[in-house]
Coordinates of C-alpha atoms in Angstrom, one line a residue:
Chain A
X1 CA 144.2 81.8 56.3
X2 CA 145.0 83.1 59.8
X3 CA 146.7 86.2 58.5
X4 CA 144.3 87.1 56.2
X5 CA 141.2 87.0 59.0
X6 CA 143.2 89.1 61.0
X7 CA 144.1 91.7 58.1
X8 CA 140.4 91.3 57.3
X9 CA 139.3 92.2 60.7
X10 CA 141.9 94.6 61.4
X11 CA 140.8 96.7 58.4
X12 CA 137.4 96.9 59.6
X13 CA 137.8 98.5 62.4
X14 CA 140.8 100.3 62.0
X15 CA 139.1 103.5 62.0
X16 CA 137.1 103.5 65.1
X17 CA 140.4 102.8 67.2
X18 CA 139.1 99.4 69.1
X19 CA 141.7 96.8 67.7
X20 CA 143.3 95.2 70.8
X21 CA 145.3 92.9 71.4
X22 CA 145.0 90.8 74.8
X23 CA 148.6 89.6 75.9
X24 CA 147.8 86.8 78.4
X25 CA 144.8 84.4 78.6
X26 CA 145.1 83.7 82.5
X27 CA 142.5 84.7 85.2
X28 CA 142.7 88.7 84.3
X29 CA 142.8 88.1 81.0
X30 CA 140.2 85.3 80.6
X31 CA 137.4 88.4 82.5
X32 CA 139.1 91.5 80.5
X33 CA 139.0 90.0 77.1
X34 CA 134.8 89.2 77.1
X35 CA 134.5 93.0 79.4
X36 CA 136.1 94.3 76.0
X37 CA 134.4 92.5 73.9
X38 CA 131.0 93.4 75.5
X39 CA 131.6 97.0 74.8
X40 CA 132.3 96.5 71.5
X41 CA 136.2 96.1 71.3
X42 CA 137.5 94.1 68.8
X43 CA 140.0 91.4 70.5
X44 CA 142.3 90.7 67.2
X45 CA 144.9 88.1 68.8
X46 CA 145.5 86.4 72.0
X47 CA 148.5 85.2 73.2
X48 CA 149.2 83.0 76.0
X49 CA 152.6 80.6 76.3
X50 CA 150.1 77.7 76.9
X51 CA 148.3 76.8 73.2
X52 CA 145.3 75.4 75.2
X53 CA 144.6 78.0 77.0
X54 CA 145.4 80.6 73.8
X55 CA 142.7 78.8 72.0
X56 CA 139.9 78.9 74.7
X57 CA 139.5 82.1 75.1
X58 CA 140.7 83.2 71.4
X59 CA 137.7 81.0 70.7
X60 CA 135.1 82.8 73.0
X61 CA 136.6 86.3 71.8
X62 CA 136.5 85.3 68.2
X63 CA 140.3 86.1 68.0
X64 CA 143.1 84.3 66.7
X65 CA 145.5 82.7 69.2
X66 CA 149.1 83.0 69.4
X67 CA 152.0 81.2 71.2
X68 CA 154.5 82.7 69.9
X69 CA 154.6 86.9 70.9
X70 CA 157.0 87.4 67.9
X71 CA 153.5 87.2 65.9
X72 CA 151.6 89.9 67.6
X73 CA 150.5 92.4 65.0
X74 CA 152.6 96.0 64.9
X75 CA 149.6 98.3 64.9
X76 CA 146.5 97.7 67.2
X77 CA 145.3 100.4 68.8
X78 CA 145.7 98.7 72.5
X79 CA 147.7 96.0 73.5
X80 CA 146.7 94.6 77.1
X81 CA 149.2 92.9 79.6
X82 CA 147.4 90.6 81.9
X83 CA 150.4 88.2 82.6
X84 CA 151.9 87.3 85.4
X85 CA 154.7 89.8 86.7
X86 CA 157.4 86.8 86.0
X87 CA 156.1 86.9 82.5
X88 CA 156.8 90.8 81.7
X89 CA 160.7 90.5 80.9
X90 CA 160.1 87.7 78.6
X91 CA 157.5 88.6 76.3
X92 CA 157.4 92.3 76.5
X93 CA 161.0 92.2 74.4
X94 CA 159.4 90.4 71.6
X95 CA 156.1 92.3 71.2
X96 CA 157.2 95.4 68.1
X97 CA 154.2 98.2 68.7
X98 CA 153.7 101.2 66.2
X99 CA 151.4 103.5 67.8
X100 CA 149.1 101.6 69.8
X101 CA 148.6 102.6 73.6
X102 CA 150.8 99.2 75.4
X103 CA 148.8 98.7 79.2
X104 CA 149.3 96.7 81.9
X105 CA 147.1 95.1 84.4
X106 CA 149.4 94.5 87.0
X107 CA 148.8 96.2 90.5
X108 CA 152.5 96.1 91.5
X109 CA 154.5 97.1 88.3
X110 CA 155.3 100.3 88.0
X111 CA 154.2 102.4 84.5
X112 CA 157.6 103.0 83.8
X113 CA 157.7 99.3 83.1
X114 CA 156.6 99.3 79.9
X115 CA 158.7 102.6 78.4
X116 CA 161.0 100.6 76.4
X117 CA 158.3 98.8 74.3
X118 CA 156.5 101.4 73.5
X119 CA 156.4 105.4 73.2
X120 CA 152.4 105.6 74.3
X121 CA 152.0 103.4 77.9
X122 CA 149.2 103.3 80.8
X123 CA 147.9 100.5 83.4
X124 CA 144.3 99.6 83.6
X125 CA 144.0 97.5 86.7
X126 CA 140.9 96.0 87.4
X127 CA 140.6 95.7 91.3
X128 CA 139.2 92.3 91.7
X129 CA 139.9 88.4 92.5
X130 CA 138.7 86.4 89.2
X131 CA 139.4 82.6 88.9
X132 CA 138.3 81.7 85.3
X133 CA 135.5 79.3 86.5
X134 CA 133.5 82.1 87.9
X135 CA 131.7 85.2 86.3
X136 CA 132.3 88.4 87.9
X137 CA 130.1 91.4 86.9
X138 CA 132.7 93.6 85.3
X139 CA 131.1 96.3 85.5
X140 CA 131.1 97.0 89.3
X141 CA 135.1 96.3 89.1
X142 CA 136.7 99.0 90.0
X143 CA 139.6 100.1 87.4
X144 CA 142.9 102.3 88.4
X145 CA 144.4 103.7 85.8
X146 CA 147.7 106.0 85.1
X147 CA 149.3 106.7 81.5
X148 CA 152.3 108.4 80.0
X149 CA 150.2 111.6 79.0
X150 CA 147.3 113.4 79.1
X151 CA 146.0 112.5 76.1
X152 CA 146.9 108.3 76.8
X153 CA 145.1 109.2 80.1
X154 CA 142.0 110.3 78.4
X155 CA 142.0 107.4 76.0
X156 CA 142.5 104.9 78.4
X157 CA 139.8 106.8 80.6
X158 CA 137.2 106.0 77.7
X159 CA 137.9 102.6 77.3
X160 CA 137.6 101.9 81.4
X161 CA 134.2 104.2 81.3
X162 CA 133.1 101.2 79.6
X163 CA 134.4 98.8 80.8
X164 CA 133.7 99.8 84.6
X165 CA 131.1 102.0 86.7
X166 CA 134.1 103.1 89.1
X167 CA 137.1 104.3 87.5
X168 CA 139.8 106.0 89.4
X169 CA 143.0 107.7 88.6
X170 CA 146.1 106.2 90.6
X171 CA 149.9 106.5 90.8
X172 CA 151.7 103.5 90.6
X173 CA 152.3 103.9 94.4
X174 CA 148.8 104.2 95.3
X175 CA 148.1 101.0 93.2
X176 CA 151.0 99.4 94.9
X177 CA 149.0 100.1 98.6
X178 CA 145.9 98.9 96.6
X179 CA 147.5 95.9 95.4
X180 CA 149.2 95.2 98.9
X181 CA 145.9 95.6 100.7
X182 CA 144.0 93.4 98.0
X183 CA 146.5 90.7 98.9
X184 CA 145.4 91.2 102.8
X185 CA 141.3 91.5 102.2
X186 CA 141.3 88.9 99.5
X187 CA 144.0 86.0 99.6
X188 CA 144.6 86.0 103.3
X189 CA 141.2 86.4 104.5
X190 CA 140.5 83.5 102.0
X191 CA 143.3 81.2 103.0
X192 CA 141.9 81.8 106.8
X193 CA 138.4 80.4 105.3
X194 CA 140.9 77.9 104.2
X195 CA 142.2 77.1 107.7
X196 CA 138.4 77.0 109.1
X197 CA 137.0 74.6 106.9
X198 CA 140.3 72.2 108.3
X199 CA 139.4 73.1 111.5
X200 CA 135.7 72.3 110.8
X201 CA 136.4 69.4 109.1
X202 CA 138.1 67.5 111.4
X203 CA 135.3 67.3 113.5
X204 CA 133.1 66.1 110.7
X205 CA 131.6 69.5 110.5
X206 CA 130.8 71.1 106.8
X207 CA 131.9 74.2 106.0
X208 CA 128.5 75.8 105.2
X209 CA 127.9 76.1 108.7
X210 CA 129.8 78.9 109.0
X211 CA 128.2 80.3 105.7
X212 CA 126.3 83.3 107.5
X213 CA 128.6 84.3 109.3
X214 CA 131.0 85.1 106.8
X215 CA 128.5 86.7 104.8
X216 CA 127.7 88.9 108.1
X217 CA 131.4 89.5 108.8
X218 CA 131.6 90.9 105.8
X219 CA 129.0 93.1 105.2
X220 CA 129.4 94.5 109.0
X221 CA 132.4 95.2 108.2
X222 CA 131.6 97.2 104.5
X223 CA 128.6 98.8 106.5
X224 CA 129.9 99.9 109.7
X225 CA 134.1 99.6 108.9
X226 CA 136.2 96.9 110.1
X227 CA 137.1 98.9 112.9
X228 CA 133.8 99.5 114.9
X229 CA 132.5 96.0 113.5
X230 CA 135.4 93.8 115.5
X231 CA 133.7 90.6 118.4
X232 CA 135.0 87.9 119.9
X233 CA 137.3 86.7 122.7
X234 CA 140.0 88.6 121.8
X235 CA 138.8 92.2 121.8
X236 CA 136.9 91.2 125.0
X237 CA 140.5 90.0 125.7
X238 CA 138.4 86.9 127.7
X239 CA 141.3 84.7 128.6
X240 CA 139.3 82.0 129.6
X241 CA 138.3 81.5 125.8
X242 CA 141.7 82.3 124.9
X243 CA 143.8 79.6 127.1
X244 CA 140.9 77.0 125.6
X245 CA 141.7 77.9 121.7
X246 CA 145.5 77.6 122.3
X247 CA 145.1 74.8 124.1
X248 CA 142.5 73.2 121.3
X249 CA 145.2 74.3 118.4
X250 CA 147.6 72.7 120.7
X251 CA 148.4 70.1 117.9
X252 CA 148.9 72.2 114.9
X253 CA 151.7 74.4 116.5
X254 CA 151.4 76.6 112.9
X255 CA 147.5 77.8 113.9
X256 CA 148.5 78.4 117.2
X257 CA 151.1 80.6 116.4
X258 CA 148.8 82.5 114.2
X259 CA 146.0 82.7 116.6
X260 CA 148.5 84.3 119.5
X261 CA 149.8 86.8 116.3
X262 CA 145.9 87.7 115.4
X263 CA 144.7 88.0 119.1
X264 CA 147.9 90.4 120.0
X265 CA 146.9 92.5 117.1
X266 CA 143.4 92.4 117.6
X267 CA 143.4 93.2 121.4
X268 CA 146.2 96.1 120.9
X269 CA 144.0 98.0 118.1
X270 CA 141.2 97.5 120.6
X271 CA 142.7 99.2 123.9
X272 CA 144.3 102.0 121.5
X273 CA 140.7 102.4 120.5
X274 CA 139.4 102.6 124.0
Chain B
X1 CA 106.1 97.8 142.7
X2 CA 109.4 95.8 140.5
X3 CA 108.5 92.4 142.8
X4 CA 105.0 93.2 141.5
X5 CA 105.3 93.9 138.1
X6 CA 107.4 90.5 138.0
X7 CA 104.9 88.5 139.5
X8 CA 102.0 89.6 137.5
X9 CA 103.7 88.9 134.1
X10 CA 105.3 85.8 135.7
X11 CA 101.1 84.6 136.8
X12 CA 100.3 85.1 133.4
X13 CA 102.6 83.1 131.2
X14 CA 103.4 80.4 134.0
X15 CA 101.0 77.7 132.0
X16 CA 103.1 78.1 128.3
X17 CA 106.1 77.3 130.0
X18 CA 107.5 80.5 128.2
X19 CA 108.9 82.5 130.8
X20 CA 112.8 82.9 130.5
X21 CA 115.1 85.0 132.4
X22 CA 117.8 86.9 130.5
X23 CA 121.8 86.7 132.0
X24 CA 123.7 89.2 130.3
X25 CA 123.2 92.3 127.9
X26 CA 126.2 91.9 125.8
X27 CA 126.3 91.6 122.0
X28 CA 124.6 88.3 121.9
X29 CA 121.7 89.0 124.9
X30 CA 120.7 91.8 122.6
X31 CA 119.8 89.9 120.0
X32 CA 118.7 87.0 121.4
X33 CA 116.2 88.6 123.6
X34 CA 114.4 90.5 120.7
X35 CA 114.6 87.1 119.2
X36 CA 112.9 85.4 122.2
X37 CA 110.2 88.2 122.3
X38 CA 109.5 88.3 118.7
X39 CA 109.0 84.1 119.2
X40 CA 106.6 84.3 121.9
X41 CA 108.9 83.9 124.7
X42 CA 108.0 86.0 128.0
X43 CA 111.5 87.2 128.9
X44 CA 110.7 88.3 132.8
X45 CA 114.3 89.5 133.6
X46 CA 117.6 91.2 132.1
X47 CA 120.2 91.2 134.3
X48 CA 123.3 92.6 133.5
X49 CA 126.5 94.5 135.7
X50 CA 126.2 97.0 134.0
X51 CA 123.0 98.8 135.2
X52 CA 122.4 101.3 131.8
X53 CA 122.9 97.7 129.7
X54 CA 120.1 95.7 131.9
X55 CA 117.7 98.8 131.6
X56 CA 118.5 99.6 128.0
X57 CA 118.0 95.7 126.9
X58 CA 115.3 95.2 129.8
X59 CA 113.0 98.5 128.4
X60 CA 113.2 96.9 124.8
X61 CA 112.2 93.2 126.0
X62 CA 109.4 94.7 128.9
X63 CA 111.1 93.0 131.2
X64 CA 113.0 93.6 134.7
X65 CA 116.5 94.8 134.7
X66 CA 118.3 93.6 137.2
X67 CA 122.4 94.5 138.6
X68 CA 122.2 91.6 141.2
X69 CA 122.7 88.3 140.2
X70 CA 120.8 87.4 143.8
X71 CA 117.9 89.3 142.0
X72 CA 116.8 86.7 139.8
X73 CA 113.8 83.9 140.0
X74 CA 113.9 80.9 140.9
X75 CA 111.1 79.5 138.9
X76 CA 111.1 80.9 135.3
X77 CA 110.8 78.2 132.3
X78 CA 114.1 78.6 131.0
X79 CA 117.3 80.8 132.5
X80 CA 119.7 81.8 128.8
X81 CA 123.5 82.6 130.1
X82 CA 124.6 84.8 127.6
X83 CA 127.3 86.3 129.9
X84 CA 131.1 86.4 128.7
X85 CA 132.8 83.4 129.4
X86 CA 134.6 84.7 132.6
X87 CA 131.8 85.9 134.1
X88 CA 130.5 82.6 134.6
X89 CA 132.1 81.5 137.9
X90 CA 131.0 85.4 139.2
X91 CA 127.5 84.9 138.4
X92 CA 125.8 81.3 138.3
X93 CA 126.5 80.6 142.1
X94 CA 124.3 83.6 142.8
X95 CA 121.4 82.0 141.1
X96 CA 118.9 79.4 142.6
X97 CA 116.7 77.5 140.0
X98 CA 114.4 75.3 140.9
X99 CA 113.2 73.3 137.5
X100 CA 114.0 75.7 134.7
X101 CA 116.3 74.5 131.7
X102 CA 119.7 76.4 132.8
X103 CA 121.0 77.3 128.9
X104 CA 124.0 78.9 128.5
X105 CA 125.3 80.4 124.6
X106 CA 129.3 80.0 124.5
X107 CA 131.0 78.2 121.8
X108 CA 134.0 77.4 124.3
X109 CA 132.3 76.4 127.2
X110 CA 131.5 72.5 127.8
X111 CA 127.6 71.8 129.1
X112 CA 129.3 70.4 132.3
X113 CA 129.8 73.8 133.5
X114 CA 126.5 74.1 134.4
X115 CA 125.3 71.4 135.9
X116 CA 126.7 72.6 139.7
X117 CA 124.2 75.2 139.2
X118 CA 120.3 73.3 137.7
X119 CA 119.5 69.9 137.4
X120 CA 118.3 70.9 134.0
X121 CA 121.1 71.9 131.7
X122 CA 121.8 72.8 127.8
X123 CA 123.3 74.5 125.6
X124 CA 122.3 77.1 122.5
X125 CA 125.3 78.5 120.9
X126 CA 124.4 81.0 117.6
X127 CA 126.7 80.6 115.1
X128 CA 127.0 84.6 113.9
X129 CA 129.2 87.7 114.8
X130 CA 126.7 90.1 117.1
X131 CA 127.4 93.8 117.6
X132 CA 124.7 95.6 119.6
X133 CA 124.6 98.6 117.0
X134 CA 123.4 95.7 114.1
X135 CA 120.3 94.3 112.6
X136 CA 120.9 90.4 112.3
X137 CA 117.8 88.1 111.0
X138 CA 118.1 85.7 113.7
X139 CA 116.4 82.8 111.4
X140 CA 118.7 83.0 109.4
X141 CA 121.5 81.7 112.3
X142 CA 122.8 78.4 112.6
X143 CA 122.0 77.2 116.1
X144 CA 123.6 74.5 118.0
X145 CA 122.2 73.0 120.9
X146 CA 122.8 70.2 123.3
X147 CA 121.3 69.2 126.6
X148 CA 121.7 66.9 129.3
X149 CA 119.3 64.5 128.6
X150 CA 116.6 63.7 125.4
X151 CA 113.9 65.4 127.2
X152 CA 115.8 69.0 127.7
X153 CA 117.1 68.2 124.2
X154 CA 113.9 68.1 122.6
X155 CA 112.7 71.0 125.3
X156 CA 115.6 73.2 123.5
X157 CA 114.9 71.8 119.9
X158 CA 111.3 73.7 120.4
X159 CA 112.9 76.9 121.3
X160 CA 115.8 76.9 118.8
X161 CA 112.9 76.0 115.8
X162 CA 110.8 79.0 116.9
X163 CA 114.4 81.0 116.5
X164 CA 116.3 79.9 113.5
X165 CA 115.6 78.0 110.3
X166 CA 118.8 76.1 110.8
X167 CA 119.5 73.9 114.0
X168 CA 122.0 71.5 114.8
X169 CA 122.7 69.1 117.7
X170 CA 126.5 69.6 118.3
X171 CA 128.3 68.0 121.7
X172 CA 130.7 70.2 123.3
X173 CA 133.9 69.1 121.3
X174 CA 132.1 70.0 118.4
X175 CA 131.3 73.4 119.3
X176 CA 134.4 73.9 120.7
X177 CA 135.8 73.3 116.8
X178 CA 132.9 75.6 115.5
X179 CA 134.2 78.3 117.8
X180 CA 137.8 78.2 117.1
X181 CA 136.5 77.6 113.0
X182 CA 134.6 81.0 114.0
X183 CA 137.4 83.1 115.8
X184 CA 139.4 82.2 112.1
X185 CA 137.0 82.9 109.5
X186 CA 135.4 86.0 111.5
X187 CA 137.2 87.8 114.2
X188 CA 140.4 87.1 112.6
X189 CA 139.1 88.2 108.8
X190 CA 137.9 91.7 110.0
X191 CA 141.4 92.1 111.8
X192 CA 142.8 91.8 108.0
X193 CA 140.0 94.2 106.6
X194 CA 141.4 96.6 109.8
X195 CA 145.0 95.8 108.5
X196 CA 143.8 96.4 104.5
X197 CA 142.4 99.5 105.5
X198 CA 145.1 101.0 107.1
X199 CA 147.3 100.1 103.8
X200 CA 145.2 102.2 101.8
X201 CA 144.4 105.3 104.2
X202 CA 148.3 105.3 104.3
X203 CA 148.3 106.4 100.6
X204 CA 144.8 108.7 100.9
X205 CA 142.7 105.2 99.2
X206 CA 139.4 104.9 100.6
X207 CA 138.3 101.4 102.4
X208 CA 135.6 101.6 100.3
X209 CA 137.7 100.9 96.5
X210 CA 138.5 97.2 97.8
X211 CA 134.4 97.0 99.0
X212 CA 133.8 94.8 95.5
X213 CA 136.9 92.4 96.7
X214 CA 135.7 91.8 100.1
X215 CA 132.1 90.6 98.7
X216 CA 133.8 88.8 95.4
X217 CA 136.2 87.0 98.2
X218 CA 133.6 85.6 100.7
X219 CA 131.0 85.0 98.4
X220 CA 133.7 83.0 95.8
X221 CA 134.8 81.0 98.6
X222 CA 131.2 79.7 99.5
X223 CA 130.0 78.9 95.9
X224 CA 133.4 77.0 95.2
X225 CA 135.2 76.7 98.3
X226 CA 138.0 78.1 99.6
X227 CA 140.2 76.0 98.0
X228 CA 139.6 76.4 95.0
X229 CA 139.1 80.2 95.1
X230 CA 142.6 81.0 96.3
X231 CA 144.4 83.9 93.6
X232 CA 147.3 86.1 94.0
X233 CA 151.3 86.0 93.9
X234 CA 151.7 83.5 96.7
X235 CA 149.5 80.8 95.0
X236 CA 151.1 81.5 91.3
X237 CA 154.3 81.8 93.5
X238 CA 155.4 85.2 91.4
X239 CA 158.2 85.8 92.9
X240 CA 158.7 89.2 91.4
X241 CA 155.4 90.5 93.3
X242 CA 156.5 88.9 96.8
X243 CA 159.5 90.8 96.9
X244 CA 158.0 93.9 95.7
X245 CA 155.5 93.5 98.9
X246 CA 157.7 92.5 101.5
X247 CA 159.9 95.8 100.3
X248 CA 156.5 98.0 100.8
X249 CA 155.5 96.5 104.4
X250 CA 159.4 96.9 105.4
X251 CA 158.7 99.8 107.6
X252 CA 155.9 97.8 109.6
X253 CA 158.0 94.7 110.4
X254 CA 154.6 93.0 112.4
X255 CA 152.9 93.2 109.0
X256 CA 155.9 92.3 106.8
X257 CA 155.6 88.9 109.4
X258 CA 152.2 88.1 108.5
X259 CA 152.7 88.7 104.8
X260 CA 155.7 86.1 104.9
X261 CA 153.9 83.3 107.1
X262 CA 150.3 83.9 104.8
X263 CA 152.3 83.6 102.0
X264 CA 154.3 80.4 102.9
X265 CA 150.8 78.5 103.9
X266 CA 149.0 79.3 100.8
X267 CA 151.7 78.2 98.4
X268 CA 152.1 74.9 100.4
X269 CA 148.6 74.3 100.0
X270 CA 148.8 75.1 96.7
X271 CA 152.0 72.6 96.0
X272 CA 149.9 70.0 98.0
X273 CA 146.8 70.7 95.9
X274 CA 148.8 69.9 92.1

């Protein structure tokens, strides 16, 4: 029954070139796969090593899950990677493509990566933080793309155009920087929301106090640049503040440490800017 | 003609009990003055060191600028110390009030530093990240007040309403926690965007590409918490990707430093979280 759907649906649309496959069914993957599917992709299989999670979002992409990659159809025209870099060497070697264009998502593998699974490669990687319980608008992602070719370029150009309102062409070094510098804007800054709320919460104060304000940091900082946009005791280098916070982290030797590393740095840029 | 000036405006609004003097012209005095004004408040005097800061603030409120701290009134309604931290000990012993609630706006400073200088003392600290060059709506700023006794705590409570749609008592400890949450989830945030956007204009990459991230990141991490929002290799723990990144940052060992400790804290919350 589950072969002949997918032959079914394969046939279909064979012609206008939108058969995909979505390798992956994790946070990427679970926001790429409905972004296709809203422009009018077809998503023929999903795999994921997890069943569970295979099925959820084969479901919502009206798909047919896989856990096994040995089953992944020969000729789609696109076959997405949005797995974890760990994941690449195991279930690339197992994946037999035709023709189709194979693409990663991956901000820190390289294009060559994918060269000895297929002859036609490129990355589409959406620029974004995306936990499956929350929508993102897709559309205001910004894609970076690279392929093999010219042509692959231009194919995987159309498919981004729409998927995305900002498209870019990137090597895999500039995506490298982007995906380093994502790391620093994104997972840092929120694990130093993380280490707020702890501080708040010890005092029995909730988090949303401080709601504004990181809505205001922010924004300054898109508006005006992080540079210009910088406050607080340690641009002002105010040492009476200073001497108080230390003291005040005094029990969590780990905070402190990072508050001395994040004033130095802060206070340095601030008299080179002077 | 200044000693003039002050006394007519002073005659006038001497009944309301609205009359405030201004101490400081920093970041915060300029917008809490124009937040004072636009609430009915008289302000009568802006003093400041600096003598183009008093004038430029002072022109904008109509009030008095003053450079000497000697200068001020003795008998204005309320006196709002909005001075950096170590220019407390400089200033307040120049000041002689007479009955006027003495409120000063520092997160890291405990009420008892006033009370050598009024009998009436309290505190207004706003929550938010001020630079002169910004718009802020001021009702929309968490204040947190405290006073030295109910009377000057309800006496602030009026002021604060008129301010901000959000006030909360908070004792000095408190604050002090609120401050320290503030230096973490704000000053030390925007040193990251600085750091992020140094990554990219390494490689030519605009700031502006990871402008989507930044607002995804905050406003994730307020709808769901922090907690929950954390992605990237150090909470999947890819191994493959942590490597790859502490290879890139090796030539800028003080960033390579901050990648390794970031990454250790998030993956042990992450362990503690499963």
């Amino acid at each position: 029954l589950i072969v002949k759907e997918r032959l079914v649906i394969f046939g279909e649309n064979k012609i206008m070139g939108l058969n995909c496959v979505l390798l992956g069914a994790g946070n990427v993957a679970s926001h790429l796969g409905p972004a296709l599917k809203a422009a009018g992709y077809k998503i023929l299989q999903v795999y994921s090593r997890t069943d569970s999670s295979a099925r959820q979002l084969a479901l919502k992409l009206e798909a047919v899950p896989l856990v096994r990659a040995g089953d992944v159809i020969s000729d789609a025209d696109f076959y997405f990677v949005a797995l974890s870099d760990s994941a690449f060497a195991e279930v690339l070697p197992q994946i037999k493509i035709k023709n189709g264009l194979l693409v990663h998502c991956s901000g820190s593998q390289p294009l060559s990566v994918l060269s000895p699974f297929a002859t036609r490669t490129g990355v589409l990687y959406p620029l974004q933080t995306f936990s499956k319980s929350r929508e993102v608008d897709f559309f205001q992602v910004p894609l970076l793309i690279e392929a093999d070719s010219e042509k692959n370029l231009k194919a995987l150009e159309i498919v981004a155009g729409k998927l995305s309102e900002t498209v870019h062409v990137a090597d895999s070094g500039q995506r490298q920087a982007l995906h380093v510098a994502a790391v620093f804007a994104c997972n840092f800054v929120n694990h130093l929301y993380v280490l707020a709320e702890g501080i708040l919460n010890e005092k029995q104060l909730p988090f949303s106090l401080i709601k504004p304000l990181i809505q205001e940091t922010a924004g300054k900082a898109l508006e005006i640049g992080p540079i210009n946009a910088q406050t607080g005791p340690a641009v002002r280098y105010d040492l009476n503040i200073l001497e108080k916070h230390l003291e005040y982290l005094s029990r969590n030797p780990e905070l402190q440490e990072l508050y001395k590393t994040f004033s130095k740095g802060i206070f340095e840029l601030s008299k080179n800017k002077r």
